[in-house]
Amino acid sequence: MHVPHHPAFPKAPRLPAASLPLALAIPLLLTACGQKPGEAGHGMMMPPTEVSIVTVTPKEVPIEFEYVGQIAGSREVEVRSRVSGLIEKRLFTEGNRIKAGQALYQIDPAPFAAQLAAAEADEAMAKARLAQAERDLTRLKPLIEAKATSQKEADDATSAVDIAKAALKAAEARRTAAKLDMDHAVVTAPMDGVIGKTLKEQGSLVSAQGDSLLATMAQTNPAHVQFGVAEAEQGRVQQELASGELKLADKGFNVKVLLSNGSVYRETGHLDFSDYKADPATGTYAARASLANPDGKLAPGQFVRVLLMGASRPAALVVPQRSVLEGPTGKYVYVVGKGKDGNPAAEPRPVVVGDWVRLDGEVKNGWVIKQGLKAGDQVIVDGVARIFMPGTPVKPVAAGAQSAPPAPAAKS
């Protein structure tokens, strides 16, 4: 009898030449025993293949979205000089953690010290001139009251005091500016963070108006992880959220990071930014998450895999990953159906898979089935290798259960 070839299965392999004598001997043996080939006899029929099954039941399963991301500092700043001069000394080690206000560079302070001294002298002179003008006005007041001096002389004395006060304010401003320049001769860290490679060394000339960039710093606690969501996926997720196929937790997405060695970073972060527009160059929506990074294990520029958690499918049909097979026409599973004799038999069923999910533990080991199965179907999980063609008789056993051992043969 010719068995039609099912498109989801490869053709049965031909028996090697060495096996032909045994194959031919079986019908002869049955004939010698008075039986026709295929006729049921006492213990001669092959027993049904034992398989383990799971019954498909709708249930809520958590869904993860995975993307490629890159670590960045939560703040990144440039260390620049506010004054012009020669770098006298570098006061930090490249790549180290730095505290806010820590001294990083010493610019030659001698010119600024001289400017400060001159400004202080001008201020002292302005104070002296103001004091003299006030004394002159004090001496003239009795004469002004007695109308013993001209009005012009009185006005000149009053104006001299006002001019001296203005000159003192200008001198004080020059002294303050000189003091600031003196203070800025020591370049300090603007924040806590990690400092990079120095761009200027001892003896280099820096200009406050030109090339004043000395180094860069990044604040890595918390750290940011930046990634992009494809435009098509963004639209699909929003559509499924609107239809109820997908449900999001009240707190939104939580974020886990997978490092390059496959380990999961211990801190859980949160999504703190999602762009409202797509990048026209890449067709992706920019997104960003923030994670605590107290020990600096996440370094700016590091590539990681980003897991967004917090979504779930409320009524998903899920089967173990190993039960889903790949055929020439796509994915399929075996379900327990009925053979021609009405007994359980293996029946192939094409399926369309959706999300890859975690059934138990830390490993993703389940498929969400979008099409092809319904609640109550019994899917064969283990024992598929012993099913050689559709309709093979099977003995279904619940996954994890063991069938009873066969009874011992009676002694004759």
PDB file of C-alpha atoms in Angstrom, residues 19 24 44 50 123 131 160-161 163 177 189 216 250 306-307 360 375 380:
ATOM      1  CA  SER A  19      18.105  -5.039   6.986  1.00  0.00           C
ATOM      2  CA  LEU A  24      11.420 -10.219   4.428  1.00  0.00           C
ATOM      3  CA  MET A  44       2.519  -9.745  17.882  1.00  0.00           C
ATOM      4  CA  GLU A  50       3.969   6.284  24.418  1.00  0.00           C
ATOM      5  CA  GLU A 123      40.624  99.520  45.022  1.00  0.00           C
ATOM      6  CA  ALA A 131      37.530 109.360  51.883  1.00  0.00           C
ATOM      7  CA  ALA A 160      33.388 114.674  43.840  1.00  0.00           C
ATOM      8  CA  VAL A 161      31.980 112.316  46.499  1.00  0.00           C
ATOM      9  CA  ILE A 163      32.458 110.238  41.439  1.00  0.00           C
ATOM     10  CA  ALA A 177      37.309  89.692  38.414  1.00  0.00           C
ATOM     11  CA  ALA A 189      35.549  68.902  38.550  1.00  0.00           C
ATOM     12  CA  THR A 216      35.475  64.946  29.477  1.00  0.00           C
ATOM     13  CA  ASP A 250       0.367  50.172  35.941  1.00  0.00           C
ATOM     14  CA  VAL A 306      17.869  45.428  26.875  1.00  0.00           C
ATOM     15  CA  LEU A 307      14.854  43.504  28.233  1.00  0.00           C
ATOM     16  CA  ASP A 360       9.553  28.132  34.062  1.00  0.00           C
ATOM     17  CA  ALA A 375      -8.102  25.381  24.128  1.00  0.00           C
ATOM     18  CA  ILE A 380       2.620  15.960  22.061  1.00  0.00           C
TER      19      ILE A 380
END
